[in-house]
GROMACS .gro file of C-alpha atoms in nm:
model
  255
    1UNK     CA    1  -3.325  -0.376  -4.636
    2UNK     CA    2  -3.128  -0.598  -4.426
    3UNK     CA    3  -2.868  -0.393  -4.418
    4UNK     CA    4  -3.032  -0.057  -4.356
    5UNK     CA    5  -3.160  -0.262  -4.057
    6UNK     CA    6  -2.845  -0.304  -3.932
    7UNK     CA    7  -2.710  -0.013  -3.990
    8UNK     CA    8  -3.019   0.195  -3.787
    9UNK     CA    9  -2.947   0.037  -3.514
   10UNK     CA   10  -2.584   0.006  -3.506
   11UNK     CA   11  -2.612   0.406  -3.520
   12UNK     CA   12  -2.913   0.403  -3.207
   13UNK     CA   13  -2.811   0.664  -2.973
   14UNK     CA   14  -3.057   0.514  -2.693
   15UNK     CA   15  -2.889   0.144  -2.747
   16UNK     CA   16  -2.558   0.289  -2.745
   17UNK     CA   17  -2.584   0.462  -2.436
   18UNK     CA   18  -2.784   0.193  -2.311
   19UNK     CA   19  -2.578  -0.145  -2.375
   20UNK     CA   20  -2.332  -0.308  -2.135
   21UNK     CA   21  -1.968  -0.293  -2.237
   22UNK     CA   22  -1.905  -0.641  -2.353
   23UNK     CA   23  -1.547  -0.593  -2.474
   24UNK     CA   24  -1.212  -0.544  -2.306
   25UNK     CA   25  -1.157  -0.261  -2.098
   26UNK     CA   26  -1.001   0.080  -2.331
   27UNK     CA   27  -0.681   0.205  -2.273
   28UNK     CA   28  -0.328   0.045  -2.117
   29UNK     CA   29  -0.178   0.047  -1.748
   30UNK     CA   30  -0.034   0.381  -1.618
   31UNK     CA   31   0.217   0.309  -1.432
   32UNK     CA   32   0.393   0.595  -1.216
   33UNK     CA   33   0.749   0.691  -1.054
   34UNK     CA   34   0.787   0.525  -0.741
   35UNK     CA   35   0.990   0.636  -0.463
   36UNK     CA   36   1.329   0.598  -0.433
   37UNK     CA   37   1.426   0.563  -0.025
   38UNK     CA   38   1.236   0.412   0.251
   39UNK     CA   39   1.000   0.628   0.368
   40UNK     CA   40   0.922   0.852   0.083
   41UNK     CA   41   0.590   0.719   0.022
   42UNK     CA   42   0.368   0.559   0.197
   43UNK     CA   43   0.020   0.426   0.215
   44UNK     CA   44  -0.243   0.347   0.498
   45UNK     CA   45  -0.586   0.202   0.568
   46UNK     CA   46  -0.799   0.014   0.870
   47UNK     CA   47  -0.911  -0.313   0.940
   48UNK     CA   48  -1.258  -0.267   1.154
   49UNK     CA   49  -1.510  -0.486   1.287
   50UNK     CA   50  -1.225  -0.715   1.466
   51UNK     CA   51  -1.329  -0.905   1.783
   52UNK     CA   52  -1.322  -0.724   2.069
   53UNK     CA   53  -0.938  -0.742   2.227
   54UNK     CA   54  -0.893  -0.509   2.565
   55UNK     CA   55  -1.123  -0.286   2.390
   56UNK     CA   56  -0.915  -0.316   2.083
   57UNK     CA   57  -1.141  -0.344   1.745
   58UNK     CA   58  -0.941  -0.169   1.470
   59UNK     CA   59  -0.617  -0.223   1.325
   60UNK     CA   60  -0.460   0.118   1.181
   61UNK     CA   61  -0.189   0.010   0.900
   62UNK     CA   62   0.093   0.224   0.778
   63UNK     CA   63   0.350   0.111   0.468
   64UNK     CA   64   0.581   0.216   0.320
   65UNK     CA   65   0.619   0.176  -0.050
   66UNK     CA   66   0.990   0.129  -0.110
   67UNK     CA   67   1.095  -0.122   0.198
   68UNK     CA   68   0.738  -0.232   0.274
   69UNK     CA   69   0.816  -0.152   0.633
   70UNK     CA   70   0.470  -0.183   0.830
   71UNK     CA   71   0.325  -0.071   1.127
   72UNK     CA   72   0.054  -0.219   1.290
   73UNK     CA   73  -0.158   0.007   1.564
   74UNK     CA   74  -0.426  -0.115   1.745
   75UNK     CA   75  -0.754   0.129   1.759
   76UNK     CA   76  -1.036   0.159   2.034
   77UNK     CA   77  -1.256   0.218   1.700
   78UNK     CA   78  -1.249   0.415   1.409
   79UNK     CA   79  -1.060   0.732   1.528
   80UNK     CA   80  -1.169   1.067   1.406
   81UNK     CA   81  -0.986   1.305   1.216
   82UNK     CA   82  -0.808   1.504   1.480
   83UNK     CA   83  -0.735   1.163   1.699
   84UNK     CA   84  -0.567   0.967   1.388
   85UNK     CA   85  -0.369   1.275   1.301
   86UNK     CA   86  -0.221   1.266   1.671
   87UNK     CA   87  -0.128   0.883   1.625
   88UNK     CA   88   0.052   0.991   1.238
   89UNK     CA   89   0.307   1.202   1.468
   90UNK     CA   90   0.310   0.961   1.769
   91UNK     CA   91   0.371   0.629   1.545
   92UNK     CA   92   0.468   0.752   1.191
   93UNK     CA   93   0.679   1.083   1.196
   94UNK     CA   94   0.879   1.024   1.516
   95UNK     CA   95   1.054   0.733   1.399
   96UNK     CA   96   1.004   0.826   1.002
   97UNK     CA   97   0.964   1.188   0.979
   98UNK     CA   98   0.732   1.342   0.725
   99UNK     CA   99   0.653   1.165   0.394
  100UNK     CA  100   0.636   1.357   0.046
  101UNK     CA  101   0.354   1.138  -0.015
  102UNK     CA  102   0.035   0.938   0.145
  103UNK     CA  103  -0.202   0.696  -0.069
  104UNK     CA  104  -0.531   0.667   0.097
  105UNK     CA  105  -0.896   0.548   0.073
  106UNK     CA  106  -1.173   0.773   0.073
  107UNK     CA  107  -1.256   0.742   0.431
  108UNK     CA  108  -1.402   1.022   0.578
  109UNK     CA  109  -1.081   1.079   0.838
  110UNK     CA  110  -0.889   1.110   0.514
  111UNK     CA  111  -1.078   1.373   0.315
  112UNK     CA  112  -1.149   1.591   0.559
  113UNK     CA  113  -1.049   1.950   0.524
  114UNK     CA  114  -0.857   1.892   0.893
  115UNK     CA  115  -0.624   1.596   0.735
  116UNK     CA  116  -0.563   1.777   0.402
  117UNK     CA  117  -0.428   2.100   0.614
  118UNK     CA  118  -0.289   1.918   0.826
  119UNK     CA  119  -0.078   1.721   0.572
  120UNK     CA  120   0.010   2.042   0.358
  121UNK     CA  121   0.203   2.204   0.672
  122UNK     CA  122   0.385   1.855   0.738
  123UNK     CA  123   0.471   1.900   0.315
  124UNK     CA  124   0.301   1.588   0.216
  125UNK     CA  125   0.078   1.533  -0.118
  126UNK     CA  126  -0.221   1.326  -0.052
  127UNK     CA  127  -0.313   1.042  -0.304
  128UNK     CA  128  -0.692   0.850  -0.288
  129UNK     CA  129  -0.794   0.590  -0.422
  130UNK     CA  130  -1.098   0.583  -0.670
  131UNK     CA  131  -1.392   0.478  -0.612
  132UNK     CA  132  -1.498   0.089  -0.696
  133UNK     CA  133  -1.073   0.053  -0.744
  134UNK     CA  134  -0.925  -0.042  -0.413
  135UNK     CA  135  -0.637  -0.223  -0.598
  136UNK     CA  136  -0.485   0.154  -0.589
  137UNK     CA  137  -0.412   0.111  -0.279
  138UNK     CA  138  -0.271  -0.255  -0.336
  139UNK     CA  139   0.019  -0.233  -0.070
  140UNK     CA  140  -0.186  -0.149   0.199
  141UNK     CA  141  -0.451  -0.449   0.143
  142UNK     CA  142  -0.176  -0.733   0.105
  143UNK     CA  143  -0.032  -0.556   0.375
  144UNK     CA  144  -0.389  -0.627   0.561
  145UNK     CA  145  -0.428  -0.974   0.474
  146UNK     CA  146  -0.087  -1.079   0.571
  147UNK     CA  147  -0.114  -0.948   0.939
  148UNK     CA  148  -0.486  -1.116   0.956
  149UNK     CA  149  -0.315  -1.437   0.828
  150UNK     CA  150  -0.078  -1.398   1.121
  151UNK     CA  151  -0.331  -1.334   1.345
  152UNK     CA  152  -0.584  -1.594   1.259
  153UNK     CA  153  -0.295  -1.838   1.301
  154UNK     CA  154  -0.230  -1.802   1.701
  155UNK     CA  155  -0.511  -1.626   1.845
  156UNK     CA  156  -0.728  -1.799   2.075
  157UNK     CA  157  -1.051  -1.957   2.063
  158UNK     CA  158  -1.218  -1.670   2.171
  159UNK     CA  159  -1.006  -1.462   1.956
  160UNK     CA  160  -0.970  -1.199   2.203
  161UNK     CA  161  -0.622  -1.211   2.255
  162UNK     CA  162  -0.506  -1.024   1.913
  163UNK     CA  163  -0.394  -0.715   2.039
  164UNK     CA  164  -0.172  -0.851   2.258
  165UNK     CA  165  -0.025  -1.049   1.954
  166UNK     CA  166   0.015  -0.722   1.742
  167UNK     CA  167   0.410  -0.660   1.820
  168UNK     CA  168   0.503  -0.989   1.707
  169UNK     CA  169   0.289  -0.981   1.369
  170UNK     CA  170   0.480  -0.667   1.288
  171UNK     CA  171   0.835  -0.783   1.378
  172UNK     CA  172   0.751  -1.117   1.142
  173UNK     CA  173   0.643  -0.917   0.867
  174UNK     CA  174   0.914  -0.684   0.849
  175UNK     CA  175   1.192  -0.922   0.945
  176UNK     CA  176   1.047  -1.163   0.650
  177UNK     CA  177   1.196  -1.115   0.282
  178UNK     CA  178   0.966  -0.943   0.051
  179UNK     CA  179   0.889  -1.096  -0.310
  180UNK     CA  180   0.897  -0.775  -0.446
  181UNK     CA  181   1.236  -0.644  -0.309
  182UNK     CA  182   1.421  -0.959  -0.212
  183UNK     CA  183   1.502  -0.778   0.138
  184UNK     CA  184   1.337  -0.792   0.468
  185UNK     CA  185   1.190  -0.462   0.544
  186UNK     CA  186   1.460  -0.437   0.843
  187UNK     CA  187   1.724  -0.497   0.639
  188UNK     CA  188   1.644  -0.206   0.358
  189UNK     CA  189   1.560   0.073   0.672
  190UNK     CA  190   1.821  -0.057   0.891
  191UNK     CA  191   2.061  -0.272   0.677
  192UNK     CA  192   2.113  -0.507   0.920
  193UNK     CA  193   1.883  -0.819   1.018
  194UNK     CA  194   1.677  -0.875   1.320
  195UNK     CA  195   1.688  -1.211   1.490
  196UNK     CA  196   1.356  -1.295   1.697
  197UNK     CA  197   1.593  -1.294   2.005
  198UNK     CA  198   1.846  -1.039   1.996
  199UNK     CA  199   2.197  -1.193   2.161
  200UNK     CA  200   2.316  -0.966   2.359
  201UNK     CA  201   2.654  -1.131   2.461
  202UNK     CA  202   2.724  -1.202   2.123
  203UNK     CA  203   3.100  -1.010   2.020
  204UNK     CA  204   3.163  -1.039   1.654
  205UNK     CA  205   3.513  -1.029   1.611
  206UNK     CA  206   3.506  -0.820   1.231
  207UNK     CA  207   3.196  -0.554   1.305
  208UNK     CA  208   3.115  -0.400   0.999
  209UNK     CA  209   3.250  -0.045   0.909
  210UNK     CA  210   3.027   0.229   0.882
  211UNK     CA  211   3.148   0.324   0.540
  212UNK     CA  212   3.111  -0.065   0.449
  213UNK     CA  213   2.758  -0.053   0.620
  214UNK     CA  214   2.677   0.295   0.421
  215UNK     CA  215   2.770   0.088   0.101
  216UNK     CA  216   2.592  -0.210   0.118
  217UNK     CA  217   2.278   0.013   0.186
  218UNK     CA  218   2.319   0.173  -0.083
  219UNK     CA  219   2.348  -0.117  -0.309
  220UNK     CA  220   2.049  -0.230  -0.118
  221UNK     CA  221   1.856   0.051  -0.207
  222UNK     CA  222   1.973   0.035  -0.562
  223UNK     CA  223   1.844  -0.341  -0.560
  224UNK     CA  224   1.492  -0.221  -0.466
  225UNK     CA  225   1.460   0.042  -0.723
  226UNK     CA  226   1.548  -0.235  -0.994
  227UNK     CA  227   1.350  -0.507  -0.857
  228UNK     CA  228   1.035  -0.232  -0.820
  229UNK     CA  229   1.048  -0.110  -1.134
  230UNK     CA  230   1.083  -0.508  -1.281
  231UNK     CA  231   0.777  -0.626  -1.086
  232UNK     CA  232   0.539  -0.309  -1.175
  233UNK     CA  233   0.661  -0.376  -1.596
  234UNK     CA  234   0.507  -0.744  -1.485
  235UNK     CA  235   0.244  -0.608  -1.294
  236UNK     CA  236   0.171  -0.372  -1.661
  237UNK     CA  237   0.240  -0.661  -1.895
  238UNK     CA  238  -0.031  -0.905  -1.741
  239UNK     CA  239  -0.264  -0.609  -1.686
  240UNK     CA  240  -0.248  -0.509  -2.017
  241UNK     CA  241  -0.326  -0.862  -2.189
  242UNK     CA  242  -0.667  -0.727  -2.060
  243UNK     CA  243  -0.629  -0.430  -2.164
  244UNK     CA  244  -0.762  -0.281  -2.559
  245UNK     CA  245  -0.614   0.029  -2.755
  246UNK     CA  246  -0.828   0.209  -2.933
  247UNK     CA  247  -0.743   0.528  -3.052
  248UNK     CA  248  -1.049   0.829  -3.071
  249UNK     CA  249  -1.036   1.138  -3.283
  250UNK     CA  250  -1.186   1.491  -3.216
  251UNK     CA  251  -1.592   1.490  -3.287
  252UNK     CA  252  -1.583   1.105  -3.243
  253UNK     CA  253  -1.895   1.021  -3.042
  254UNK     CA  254  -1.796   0.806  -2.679
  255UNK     CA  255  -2.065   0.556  -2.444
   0.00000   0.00000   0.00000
């Protein structure tokens, strides 16, 4: 009888539908391409509900996936749709031109009807994140705590004075080696470093060629795609120690 027991309720369609997952999450890491030159792909997101700073409260960040160039724009709020399409030309595609594609959140200034038309005549695919699984749009939140980091460490008491710290967040973060590329942002867009003081009466006596400069750029960007693709297969091997397989046929029942 035991057994029957067991057996009933093993096969309960209310308790299966009904009981908390206890086990590891089904199914491995999917990883996909990722882009190869800066620029290509990006991602973007806000920080809100910052002190106010000149009327400042909002930080708009922009990434991009392969260099890890950012951009940091102060906001007087949470633009609308129209208003943060008219700071993508003014900050993004004037100095980058048009991306093939953008990784988002689901704010509502990103799935709007505006943004998505607005993106398909610029050529760009739009990617969101899903819901309850902001770690899709990883880049953009490390990206977000390393320019509050900055900031916490030199505003003022008041902690008004932020905005007027925002240039020289950005420079440090781009002009600082990434773990994931082992190049400065600046050197992978520009391939050339940026001192925090440029020298102007500085006159090397060997400037580089442009063909040499063309080379080493590419070797750069050849460097990045290897040391991407190595740090997402780590990102997928520790991921997937959490990770179960389990395989389901055709007709087999799923909770």
């Amino acid at each position: 009888m035991r057994s029957d027991i067991e057996s009933y309720v093993q096969k309960c369609i209310v308790c299966a539908r009904s009981k908390s997952s206890v086990g590891k999450p089904l199914g491995l890491l999917q990883t996909v391409l990722g882009p190869i030159q800066p620029w290509q792909d990006i991602a973007m997101d806000f920080i809100v509900e910052l002190p106010n700073s000149k009327g400042y409260t909002v930080i708009w960040t922009v990434i991009d996936l392969f260099s890890k160039q950012a951009h940091f724009v102060p906001c007087k709020g949470l633009p609308s749709t129209k208003q943060l399409a008219t700071m993508f030309i003014q900050q993004i595609y004037r100095l980058h031109g048009a991306p093939k594609h953008i990784i988002s959140d689901r704010g509502i200034q990103f799935t709007a009807k505006f943004w998505r038309t607005f993106f398909k005549m610029l050529g760009c695919s739009q990617g969101l994140s899903s819901a309850y699984h902001p770690s899709t749009n990883g880049a953009s939140e490390r990206a977000n705590a390393m320019v509050e980091h900055y900031l916490r460490s030199y505003v003022t008491y008041q902690q008004t004075n932020w905005a007027d710290l925002i240039p020289f967040a950005e420079l440090a973060y781009n002009n600082a080696v990434h773990s994931s590329t082992g190049y400065s942002p600046f050197y992978i867009v520009h391939g050339m470093e940026f001192g925090p003081i440029p020298n102007f009466t500085s006159n090397p006596k060997d400037p580089i060629t442009i063909q040499d400069r063309s080379e080493k750029i590419k070797q750069c960007w050849n460097n990045v795609q290897a040391a991407l693709k190595e740090s997402t297969y780590k990102i997928k091997v520790q991921a997937d120690k959490r990770k179960e397989v389990k395989t389901f046929q055709v007709g087999d029942n799923v909770y």
